[in-house]
Coordinates of C-alpha atoms and ligand atoms in Angstrom, one line a residue:
M83 CA -1.2 139.7 -31.1
L84 CA 0.6 136.2 -30.7
K85 CA 3.7 134.8 -32.3
S86 CA 5.0 133.1 -29.4
A87 CA 5.3 129.6 -28.1
P88 CA 1.8 128.4 -27.8
A89 CA 0.5 126.3 -24.9
L90 CA 0.1 122.7 -26.1
D91 CA -3.4 121.7 -25.1
Y92 CA -6.7 123.6 -26.2
D93 CA -10.6 123.1 -26.4
L94 CA -10.6 124.1 -30.1
L95 CA -8.1 124.3 -32.8
V96 CA -9.2 126.4 -36.0
I97 CA -7.5 125.9 -39.1
G98 CA -7.5 129.1 -41.4
G99 CA -7.1 132.8 -40.7
G100 CA -9.8 133.9 -43.3
I101 CA -13.0 135.6 -42.2
T102 CA -14.6 132.3 -41.4
G103 CA -11.8 131.1 -39.2
V104 CA -11.4 134.4 -37.1
G105 CA -15.0 134.5 -36.8
I106 CA -15.1 131.0 -35.2
A107 CA -12.2 131.9 -33.2
L108 CA -13.7 134.9 -31.8
D109 CA -17.2 133.2 -31.0
A110 CA -15.4 130.3 -29.3
A111 CA -13.0 132.3 -27.4
S112 CA -15.7 134.8 -26.3
R113 CA -18.0 132.1 -25.0
G114 CA -15.1 130.6 -22.8
L115 CA -13.5 128.0 -24.8
K116 CA -9.5 127.9 -24.8
T117 CA -9.1 128.5 -28.6
I118 CA -6.1 128.6 -30.9
L119 CA -6.2 129.5 -34.8
V120 CA -3.3 128.4 -37.1
E121 CA -3.0 130.1 -40.5
K122 CA -0.6 128.8 -43.0
H123 CA 0.3 132.4 -44.4
D124 CA -1.3 135.8 -43.3
F125 CA -4.7 136.6 -42.0
A126 CA -6.9 137.0 -45.0
Y127 CA -4.3 135.7 -47.3
G128 CA -6.9 133.6 -49.2
T129 CA -10.3 134.5 -50.5
S130 CA -11.1 137.0 -47.7
S131 CA -8.7 139.6 -49.1
R132 CA -9.8 138.9 -52.7
S133 CA -13.7 139.6 -52.6
T134 CA -15.7 142.5 -54.0
K135 CA -15.4 144.0 -50.5
L136 CA -19.0 144.2 -50.1
I137 CA -21.2 143.4 -46.9
H138 CA -24.3 142.8 -49.0
G139 CA -27.6 141.0 -49.1
G140 CA -26.8 139.4 -52.2
L141 CA -29.3 140.7 -54.8
R142 CA -28.3 137.8 -57.0
Y143 CA -29.5 135.1 -54.6
L144 CA -32.9 136.6 -54.7
K145 CA -32.8 135.7 -58.6
Q146 CA -31.9 131.9 -57.5
L147 CA -34.9 132.3 -55.1
E148 CA -32.5 131.4 -52.0
F149 CA -34.8 133.5 -49.8
G150 CA -33.2 132.0 -46.5
L151 CA -29.8 133.0 -47.6
V152 CA -31.0 136.8 -48.5
K153 CA -32.9 137.1 -45.1
E154 CA -29.6 135.9 -43.2
V155 CA -27.0 137.8 -45.1
G156 CA -29.3 140.7 -45.6
S157 CA -30.1 141.1 -41.8
E158 CA -26.3 140.4 -40.9
R159 CA -25.3 143.5 -42.9
A160 CA -26.8 145.9 -40.3
I161 CA -25.2 144.0 -37.5
V162 CA -21.6 144.0 -38.9
H163 CA -22.1 147.7 -39.8
N164 CA -22.9 148.2 -36.0
L165 CA -20.0 146.4 -35.0
A166 CA -17.4 148.4 -37.0
P167 CA -19.4 151.6 -38.4
H168 CA -16.1 153.1 -39.6
L169 CA -15.1 149.9 -41.6
V170 CA -18.7 148.8 -42.7
V171 CA -19.9 152.0 -44.7
P172 CA -23.4 152.4 -46.0
E173 CA -23.1 152.8 -49.8
K174 CA -26.2 153.3 -52.1
M175 CA -26.0 151.0 -55.3
L176 CA -27.4 152.1 -58.6
L177 CA -28.9 149.4 -60.6
P178 CA -29.5 150.5 -64.2
L179 CA -32.4 148.8 -65.9
S180 CA -31.9 147.8 -69.7
E181 CA -34.3 147.4 -72.6
K182 CA -32.8 144.3 -73.5
K183 CA -31.2 142.6 -70.4
G184 CA -31.9 141.6 -66.8
L185 CA -35.4 141.2 -65.2
G186 CA -37.1 144.4 -66.3
Y187 CA -38.7 147.2 -64.5
W188 CA -41.6 145.7 -62.7
L189 CA -40.0 142.5 -61.6
T190 CA -36.9 144.4 -60.4
S191 CA -39.3 146.8 -58.2
I192 CA -40.9 143.8 -56.8
G193 CA -37.8 141.7 -56.1
L194 CA -36.0 144.8 -54.4
K195 CA -39.1 145.4 -52.2
I196 CA -38.8 141.7 -51.3
Y197 CA -35.2 142.1 -50.6
D198 CA -35.7 145.2 -48.4
W199 CA -38.3 143.3 -46.5
L200 CA -36.3 140.1 -46.0
A201 CA -33.2 142.1 -44.9
G202 CA -35.3 144.3 -42.7
V203 CA -33.9 147.5 -44.3
K204 CA -35.0 150.7 -42.5
R205 CA -37.7 152.7 -44.3
E206 CA -35.3 155.6 -45.3
D207 CA -32.9 153.3 -46.9
Q208 CA -35.5 151.4 -48.8
R209 CA -35.2 150.9 -52.6
K210 CA -36.1 153.9 -54.9
M211 CA -37.0 153.2 -58.3
L212 CA -36.0 155.9 -60.9
T213 CA -37.2 156.9 -64.3
R214 CA -34.9 156.8 -67.3
L215 CA -34.0 160.4 -66.9
Q216 CA -33.3 160.1 -63.3
T217 CA -31.1 156.9 -63.8
L218 CA -29.2 159.0 -66.5
K219 CA -28.8 161.9 -64.1
H220 CA -27.3 159.6 -61.5
E221 CA -25.0 158.2 -63.9
P222 CA -24.4 160.0 -67.1
L223 CA -21.9 157.7 -68.5
L224 CA -24.4 155.0 -69.1
R225 CA -25.3 154.0 -72.8
T226 CA -28.2 156.3 -73.3
D227 CA -30.0 154.2 -75.9
D228 CA -30.3 151.2 -73.6
V229 CA -31.4 152.5 -70.3
K230 CA -35.0 151.9 -69.4
G231 CA -35.1 153.0 -65.7
G232 CA -32.9 152.3 -62.7
A233 CA -33.2 151.5 -59.1
I234 CA -31.3 152.7 -55.9
Y235 CA -30.8 150.3 -53.1
A236 CA -28.9 149.9 -49.8
E237 CA -25.4 148.1 -49.5
Y238 CA -22.5 148.3 -47.3
R239 CA -18.8 148.5 -48.6
T240 CA -15.8 147.3 -46.6
D241 CA -12.3 146.3 -46.7
D242 CA -12.3 142.5 -46.4
A243 CA -8.8 141.9 -45.1
R244 CA -9.1 144.6 -42.6
L245 CA -12.5 143.2 -41.3
T246 CA -10.7 139.9 -40.9
I247 CA -7.8 141.3 -39.2
E248 CA -10.0 143.3 -36.7
I249 CA -12.0 140.2 -35.9
A250 CA -8.7 138.4 -35.3
K251 CA -7.6 141.2 -32.9
A252 CA -10.9 140.9 -31.0
A253 CA -10.6 137.4 -30.9
H254 CA -7.1 137.8 -29.3
A255 CA -8.5 140.1 -26.7
H256 CA -11.0 137.5 -25.7
G257 CA -8.2 135.0 -25.2
A258 CA -7.6 133.2 -28.4
A259 CA -4.1 132.4 -29.4
L260 CA -3.2 133.1 -33.0
L261 CA -0.5 131.7 -35.2
T262 CA 0.3 133.0 -38.6
Y263 CA 2.7 131.5 -41.1
C264 CA 2.3 128.2 -39.5
Q265 CA 0.7 125.3 -41.8
V266 CA -1.1 122.3 -40.7
A267 CA 0.8 119.7 -42.1
D268 CA -1.3 116.6 -40.7
F269 CA -3.6 115.3 -38.3
V270 CA -2.8 113.6 -34.9
V271 CA -5.2 110.8 -34.6
K272 CA -5.8 108.9 -31.4
D273 CA -8.5 105.9 -31.0
E274 CA -9.4 107.0 -34.5
K275 CA -10.3 110.5 -33.5
V276 CA -8.6 113.6 -34.6
C277 CA -7.2 115.1 -31.3
G278 CA -4.5 117.7 -32.8
V279 CA -2.4 118.7 -35.7
D280 CA 1.4 118.9 -36.6
V281 CA 2.2 122.1 -37.5
L282 CA 5.3 123.3 -39.7
D283 CA 6.5 127.0 -38.8
V284 CA 6.9 128.4 -42.2
L285 CA 9.5 131.1 -41.3
T286 CA 11.7 129.0 -39.2
G287 CA 11.0 125.3 -40.7
S288 CA 10.4 124.0 -37.2
L289 CA 7.7 121.5 -36.6
F290 CA 5.7 121.1 -33.4
T291 CA 2.3 119.6 -32.4
L292 CA -0.8 120.9 -30.8
S293 CA -3.7 119.1 -29.0
A294 CA -7.2 120.0 -29.0
T295 CA -10.5 118.1 -28.1
V296 CA -12.0 119.5 -31.4
V297 CA -10.3 120.6 -34.7
V298 CA -12.3 122.9 -37.1
N299 CA -11.1 123.0 -40.9
A300 CA -12.1 126.6 -42.1
A301 CA -9.4 126.4 -44.7
G302 CA -11.6 128.1 -47.5
P303 CA -10.5 126.8 -51.1
W304 CA -8.1 124.5 -49.2
V305 CA -10.9 122.8 -47.1
D306 CA -10.9 119.5 -49.3
T307 CA -7.0 119.3 -49.4
L308 CA -7.3 119.1 -45.5
R309 CA -10.2 116.8 -45.7
K310 CA -8.2 114.4 -48.1
K311 CA -5.4 114.4 -45.6
N312 CA -7.8 113.5 -42.9
S313 CA -9.0 110.5 -45.5
S314 CA -12.4 112.1 -45.0
L315 CA -13.1 113.6 -48.6
Q316 CA -16.2 111.7 -49.4
G317 CA -19.8 112.9 -50.5
K318 CA -20.0 116.7 -51.2
R319 CA -17.0 118.5 -52.5
L320 CA -15.9 122.0 -53.3
H321 CA -16.2 123.5 -56.6
L322 CA -14.0 126.5 -57.1
T323 CA -14.6 129.7 -59.3
K324 CA -12.3 132.2 -59.9
G325 CA -13.5 135.9 -59.5
V326 CA -11.0 138.7 -60.8
H327 CA -11.3 142.4 -60.1
I328 CA -9.4 145.1 -61.9
V329 CA -8.8 148.7 -60.8
V330 CA -8.4 151.9 -62.9
A331 CA -7.8 155.5 -62.1
H332 CA -11.3 157.2 -61.1
G333 CA -10.5 159.8 -63.7
L334 CA -10.5 157.2 -66.3
F335 CA -14.1 155.9 -65.2
P336 CA -15.4 158.5 -63.1
V337 CA -18.6 156.5 -61.9
K338 CA -20.4 159.0 -59.5
Q339 CA -21.5 156.2 -57.1
A340 CA -21.3 152.3 -57.1
I341 CA -23.1 150.7 -59.8
Y342 CA -24.3 147.1 -60.6
F343 CA -24.9 146.5 -64.2
D344 CA -26.1 143.7 -66.6
V345 CA -23.6 142.2 -69.1
D346 CA -24.6 140.5 -72.3
D347 CA -23.9 137.0 -71.3
G348 CA -26.3 137.3 -68.6
R349 CA -24.0 138.1 -65.7
M350 CA -23.8 141.2 -63.4
I351 CA -20.8 143.3 -62.7
F352 CA -20.1 145.9 -60.1
A353 CA -18.1 149.1 -60.6
I354 CA -17.1 150.9 -57.2
P355 CA -15.6 154.0 -56.7
R356 CA -12.9 154.1 -54.0
G357 CA -10.8 157.1 -53.4
R358 CA -8.6 157.9 -56.3
V359 CA -9.6 154.7 -58.1
T360 CA -12.6 152.6 -59.5
Y361 CA -12.5 149.0 -59.3
I362 CA -14.6 146.6 -61.5
G363 CA -15.7 143.1 -61.0
T364 CA -16.1 140.1 -61.0
T365 CA -15.6 137.3 -63.5
D366 CA -17.0 133.8 -62.3
T367 CA -15.0 131.1 -64.2
E368 CA -14.3 127.2 -63.3
Y369 CA -10.8 127.0 -61.7
K370 CA -8.7 123.8 -61.4
E371 CA -5.0 125.2 -61.2
G372 CA -2.8 125.8 -58.2
L373 CA -4.5 127.3 -55.2
D374 CA -1.6 129.6 -54.1
E375 CA -1.1 131.0 -57.6
V376 CA -4.4 132.7 -58.5
V377 CA -3.9 135.8 -60.7
A378 CA -6.0 137.6 -63.1
S379 CA -5.3 136.4 -67.0
R380 CA -5.2 138.6 -70.0
E381 CA -8.6 137.1 -70.9
D382 CA -10.1 137.9 -67.5
V383 CA -9.0 141.3 -67.7
L384 CA -10.5 142.0 -71.4
Y385 CA -13.8 140.3 -70.4
L386 CA -14.4 143.1 -67.7
L387 CA -13.0 146.1 -70.0
R388 CA -15.6 144.8 -72.5
A389 CA -18.3 144.6 -70.0
V390 CA -17.4 148.4 -69.2
N391 CA -17.0 149.5 -72.7
A392 CA -20.5 148.1 -73.8
T393 CA -22.3 149.9 -71.0
F394 CA -20.3 153.1 -70.7
P395 CA -19.3 153.9 -74.3
S396 CA -17.6 157.1 -73.8
V397 CA -15.2 155.5 -71.2
N398 CA -13.3 153.3 -73.6
L399 CA -11.0 151.6 -71.2
Q400 CA -7.9 149.5 -72.6
L401 CA -5.5 147.0 -71.3
E402 CA -2.9 149.5 -70.5
H403 CA -5.3 151.7 -68.3
V404 CA -5.7 148.7 -65.7
E405 CA -3.5 149.7 -62.8
S406 CA -3.5 146.7 -60.6
S407 CA -6.0 143.6 -60.1
W408 CA -6.5 140.8 -57.6
A409 CA -8.1 137.3 -58.1
G410 CA -9.8 135.2 -55.6
L411 CA -11.4 131.6 -55.2
R412 CA -15.1 131.1 -54.3
P413 CA -15.1 127.9 -52.2
L414 CA -18.6 126.7 -53.5
I415 CA -20.1 123.4 -52.8
H416 CA -20.4 121.3 -55.8
E417 CA -24.0 120.5 -57.3
D418 CA -24.3 118.2 -60.3
G419 CA -25.1 120.0 -63.4
K420 CA -24.9 123.6 -62.4
S421 CA -22.6 126.0 -63.8
A422 CA -20.3 128.4 -61.9
S423 CA -22.9 131.2 -61.7
E424 CA -25.6 129.0 -60.7
L425 CA -23.9 127.4 -57.6
S426 CA -25.4 128.2 -54.4
R427 CA -23.3 130.5 -52.1
K428 CA -24.8 128.8 -48.9
D429 CA -22.2 127.2 -46.2
E430 CA -22.2 123.7 -45.3
I431 CA -20.6 121.9 -42.4
F432 CA -19.2 118.4 -42.9
E433 CA -18.2 116.0 -40.1
S434 CA -15.8 113.3 -40.7
V435 CA -15.7 109.8 -38.8
S436 CA -12.7 110.9 -37.2
G437 CA -14.4 114.2 -35.7
L438 CA -13.0 116.7 -37.9
I439 CA -15.4 119.4 -38.4
S440 CA -15.2 121.3 -41.9
I441 CA -16.9 124.3 -43.0
A442 CA -17.0 125.7 -46.5
G443 CA -19.1 128.0 -48.8
G444 CA -20.8 131.1 -47.2
K445 CA -20.0 134.6 -47.6
L446 CA -18.0 137.4 -45.8
T447 CA -21.2 139.1 -44.9
G448 CA -22.4 135.8 -43.1
Y449 CA -19.2 135.0 -41.2
R450 CA -20.9 135.6 -37.7
K451 CA -23.7 133.3 -38.2
M452 CA -21.5 130.7 -39.7
A453 CA -19.4 130.8 -36.8
E454 CA -22.3 130.7 -34.3
R455 CA -23.5 127.5 -36.1
V456 CA -20.0 125.8 -35.9
V457 CA -19.4 126.8 -32.4
N458 CA -22.9 125.7 -31.3
L459 CA -22.1 122.3 -32.7
V460 CA -18.6 122.1 -31.0
I461 CA -20.2 122.7 -27.8
D462 CA -23.3 120.5 -28.3
K463 CA -20.8 117.6 -29.1
H464 CA -18.0 118.1 -26.7
F465 CA -18.6 120.4 -24.0
E466 CA -22.4 120.1 -23.2
N467 CA -21.6 119.8 -19.4
R468 CA -19.4 122.9 -19.3
K469 CA -20.9 126.1 -18.3
L470 CA -20.4 128.3 -21.2
K471 CA -22.0 131.5 -22.3
S472 CA -24.3 131.8 -25.6
C473 CA -23.1 133.4 -28.5
Y474 CA -22.8 137.2 -28.0
T475 CA -20.8 138.3 -31.1
A476 CA -23.4 140.5 -32.2
A477 CA -22.5 142.6 -29.2
I478 CA -18.5 142.5 -29.4
K479 CA -17.7 146.0 -31.1
L480 CA -14.5 145.6 -33.1
P481 CA -11.1 147.2 -32.5
G482 CA -11.3 151.0 -33.6
A483 CA -15.0 151.2 -33.8
L484 CA -16.6 154.5 -33.4
M485 CA -20.3 154.7 -32.1
D486 CA -22.0 155.2 -35.6
V487 CA -21.6 157.0 -38.9
A488 CA -22.2 160.5 -37.3
A489 CA -19.1 159.8 -35.0
C490 CA -16.9 158.6 -37.7
K491 CA -17.8 161.9 -39.6
N492 CA -17.1 163.8 -36.5
Y493 CA -13.7 162.1 -35.9
M494 CA -12.6 162.7 -39.6
Q495 CA -13.3 166.2 -39.1
K496 CA -11.2 166.4 -36.1
L497 CA -8.4 164.8 -37.9
V498 CA -8.6 167.5 -40.6
E499 CA -8.8 170.3 -38.1
K500 CA -6.3 169.3 -35.4
E501 CA -3.8 167.1 -37.2
K502 CA -4.0 169.3 -40.5
L503 CA -4.6 166.2 -42.7
D504 CA -6.3 166.6 -46.1
R505 CA -9.7 165.2 -46.3
E506 CA -8.8 162.1 -48.3
T507 CA -6.0 161.0 -45.7
A508 CA -8.6 161.6 -42.9
R509 CA -11.1 159.4 -44.8
Y510 CA -8.5 156.7 -45.6
L511 CA -7.5 156.4 -41.9
V512 CA -10.8 156.5 -40.2
E513 CA -12.3 154.0 -42.8
N514 CA -9.2 151.5 -42.3
Y515 CA -8.5 152.0 -38.5
G516 CA -11.4 154.0 -36.9
S517 CA -10.3 155.6 -33.5
Q518 CA -7.0 153.6 -34.0
S519 CA -6.0 156.4 -36.2
Q520 CA -4.8 158.4 -33.3
V521 CA -2.3 155.8 -32.4
I522 CA -0.9 155.8 -35.9
L523 CA -0.6 159.5 -36.1
H524 CA 1.4 159.5 -32.7
L525 CA 3.9 157.2 -34.4
R526 CA 4.9 159.7 -37.1
K527 CA 8.6 160.4 -37.1
P528 CA 9.3 164.3 -37.2
N529 CA 12.4 163.6 -39.5
V530 CA 10.4 162.2 -42.3
D531 CA 8.2 164.0 -44.8
G532 CA 4.6 163.8 -46.1
Q533 CA 3.1 160.6 -47.6
L534 CA 6.2 158.5 -46.4
Q535 CA 5.9 159.9 -42.7
L536 CA 2.2 158.5 -42.6
L537 CA 3.1 155.3 -44.4
L538 CA 6.0 154.4 -42.0
A539 CA 3.8 155.2 -38.9
E540 CA 1.1 152.8 -40.3
L541 CA 3.8 150.2 -40.9
N542 CA 4.9 150.5 -37.3
F543 CA 1.3 150.2 -36.0
C544 CA 0.6 147.1 -38.2
I545 CA 3.8 145.4 -37.0
R546 CA 3.2 146.3 -33.3
H547 CA -0.6 145.7 -33.2
E548 CA -1.5 143.4 -36.3
L549 CA 1.1 140.8 -36.5
V550 CA 2.8 141.9 -39.9
L551 CA 5.4 139.7 -40.5
S552 CA 6.5 140.7 -44.3
L553 CA 6.0 143.6 -46.4
E554 CA 3.4 141.7 -48.4
D555 CA 1.1 141.4 -45.4
F556 CA 1.5 145.1 -45.1
C557 CA 1.1 146.3 -48.8
M558 CA -1.8 143.7 -49.5
R559 CA -3.7 142.9 -46.6
R560 CA -3.3 145.9 -44.1
T561 CA -3.4 148.7 -46.5
G562 CA -4.6 147.5 -49.7
L563 CA -2.0 149.5 -51.2
L564 CA -1.0 147.2 -53.9
F565 CA -4.5 147.1 -55.3
F566 CA -5.6 150.8 -54.7
N567 CA -2.2 152.7 -54.9
I568 CA 0.3 150.5 -56.7
Q569 CA 2.4 153.3 -57.7
L570 CA 2.9 154.1 -54.0
V571 CA 4.3 150.5 -53.6
K572 CA 6.8 151.1 -56.3
K573 CA 7.9 154.4 -55.1
Y574 CA 8.5 153.4 -51.4
L575 CA 9.6 149.9 -51.7
E576 CA 13.1 150.8 -50.4
P577 CA 12.3 152.9 -47.3
L578 CA 9.7 150.4 -46.2
L579 CA 12.0 147.5 -46.4
V580 CA 14.7 149.5 -44.5
E581 CA 12.0 150.3 -41.7
M582 CA 10.9 146.6 -41.8
Q583 CA 14.5 145.3 -41.6
N584 CA 15.3 147.7 -38.8
T585 CA 12.3 146.8 -36.8
L586 CA 12.2 143.2 -37.4
S587 CA 15.9 142.6 -37.3
W588 CA 16.0 141.0 -40.7
S589 CA 19.2 139.8 -42.1
D590 CA 20.2 141.2 -45.7
Q591 CA 19.2 138.0 -47.2
R592 CA 15.7 138.0 -45.7
T593 CA 15.2 141.7 -46.8
M594 CA 16.3 140.8 -50.4
T595 CA 14.0 137.7 -50.3
E596 CA 11.3 140.3 -49.5
K597 CA 12.2 142.6 -52.2
L598 CA 11.9 139.9 -54.7
V599 CA 8.6 138.8 -53.3
M600 CA 6.9 142.2 -53.6
Q601 CA 8.2 142.9 -56.9
K602 CA 6.7 139.5 -58.1
R603 CA 3.4 140.4 -56.6
V604 CA 3.7 143.9 -58.3
E605 CA 4.0 142.0 -61.7
E606 CA 1.3 139.7 -60.7
A607 CA -1.2 142.4 -60.1
S608 CA -0.5 144.6 -63.3
V609 CA 0.8 142.4 -65.8
F610 CA -1.4 140.2 -67.7
K611 CA -0.6 136.9 -69.5
Ligands
FAD976 P1 -10.2 132.1 -46.9 O1 -10.4 133.4 -46.6 O2 -9.8 131.5 -48.2 O3 -9.4 131.5 -45.7 C1 -8.9 130.2 -45.4 C2 -7.6 130.3 -45.0 O4 -7.1 129.0 -44.6 C3 -6.4 130.9 -45.8 O5 -6.0 132.0 -45.1 C4 -5.5 129.9 -45.9 O6 -4.1 130.4 -46.0 C5 -5.7 129.1 -44.7 N1 -5.2 127.7 -45.0 C6 -5.4 126.8 -45.8 N2 -4.8 125.7 -45.6 C7 -4.0 125.8 -44.5 C8 -3.4 124.9 -43.6 N3 -3.0 123.7 -44.2 N4 -3.0 125.4 -42.4 C9 -3.1 126.5 -41.9 N5 -3.8 127.5 -42.7 C10 -4.3 126.9 -43.8 N6 -18.7 137.9 -49.9 C11 -19.0 138.8 -49.5 O7 -19.9 138.6 -48.4 N7 -19.2 139.9 -50.3 C12 -18.5 140.1 -51.3 O8 -18.5 141.2 -51.8 C13 -17.9 139.1 -51.9 N8 -17.1 139.0 -52.9 C14 -16.6 138.0 -53.5 C15 -15.7 138.2 -54.5 C16 -15.1 136.9 -55.0 C17 -14.3 137.2 -56.3 C18 -14.7 136.0 -54.3 C19 -13.9 134.6 -54.6 C20 -15.7 135.7 -53.1 C21 -16.6 136.9 -52.6 N9 -17.2 136.8 -51.6 C22 -17.9 137.9 -51.1 C23 -17.2 135.5 -50.7 C24 -16.2 135.8 -49.6 O9 -15.1 136.3 -49.9 C25 -15.6 134.1 -49.0 O10 -16.9 133.6 -48.7 C26 -14.8 134.3 -47.9 O11 -13.9 135.2 -48.0 C27 -14.4 133.0 -47.4 O12 -13.3 133.2 -46.3 P2 -12.9 131.8 -45.7 O13 -12.2 132.3 -44.5 O14 -13.8 130.6 -45.7 O15 -11.7 131.4 -46.6

């Protein structure tokens, strides 16, 4: 990965290291464009580490009659799964049908049939309708007096930040230069056309300029901030809504599988088991505060707890049961008169008079198609005469990818037998790193014991291969530890800091700052005001 002095002239400069930006960088670099990506913080710092972590067809878009969107993201699921079968894992979703809420049995049955058809779901994975008794057998925690029946349908779960990182690594392998902790401070304009950007290196405070034939703004919730800087914030604008997830011990909310249930206010919520925890989300509320200070409020958390307790009455979750949380912003496109939940999740491309191309909206799931559309536009407008390849990202396997689900299982079994790992650790490694797990295991130091040994090996892998520059990068966006195992972050804060100080030659002052930042992140994730 790159954090060295970049060359100064590029064909394409991408602003933003979320899934949209890294997707564009991979597509452009693999077609032959000299590409650089500039990210102000870490990869996936924005919405791309704060989603529900599903690669999904978006059942709710069917309710909004957005057939085109369902078809596109529905068929993309299988492609993204194929690119990284270890990281995008099939997950059957249970949809309980209520007496009083939702679409009802027959409409849901027809809706899911259409969903499977639009998304081209394989016959064996197509929706299965369940009787009331079958539904309660699948999930005995459900409130019995309200269940009318249910359905099981196919989705995929992932780790959004890890998916973003692996796409960034693939982009780098295809020649893209990647800069993190570098903020685009302004645009360079010549003859009324954008031809580069001024960049602030956030870690050193130095300023430098990069030139590019085309600049693409893929800054997610910050897209309009940059359009404003470019004096091109006209017409359509972003409408930001906040989505919160909470995490509880799986023992306290032991759902047997992922479940998508109706709430009294007409919304739907996911509860997803993940190793030792279950996570629940999401809310969908208007957001007008600081874009870099998005956290879950007490009110957000209580809303989710009420929703769970109403549908699973024996569970009785309380505020003190919530171990951790995350909150993200949906960069949706504003439509007059529509509420947060009604807004379309479709992506849109805006072109300014000065040539800045901005892309907003969309889904994690549709990143590849969004990238293809943007790069097609860039080539049509600026590189029509250059001999470049057509988009082939559907065939670029991501780093660590194993052949298929069966190969992942075999690999996991090998780790259990040969490396003497317990099943949960083997599953964690394979689902996060795929075949790269072996490299991590080789980095284990003999003089360190147990859990810390593996954690330090993982940290060293991420520093060497994944551009980890702060403890927060590692705990939030490489491992998800802050969300899914916050106790481990608290327990091993000191040894992790010592390892980073030694490996990255941090001063004592820098190490102390890192410690304070990490403690703040722990508080933001687990204390609700
Ligand atoms: P971001 O990930 O926000 O990336 C933008 C990047 O630009 C940031 O990293 C930021 O630091 C950088 N940046 C900003 N300004 C500058 C600057 N001046 N210079 C340099 N860099 C800059 N989609 C799904 O498919 N499945 C789901 O399950 C799902 N669940 C969701 C749940 C929630 C609660 C939310 C909020 C969204 C969900 N989505 C889901 C949608 C999906 O997460 C987003 O569409 C996607 O992550 C947006 O990615 P992005 O790259 O456009 O934006």
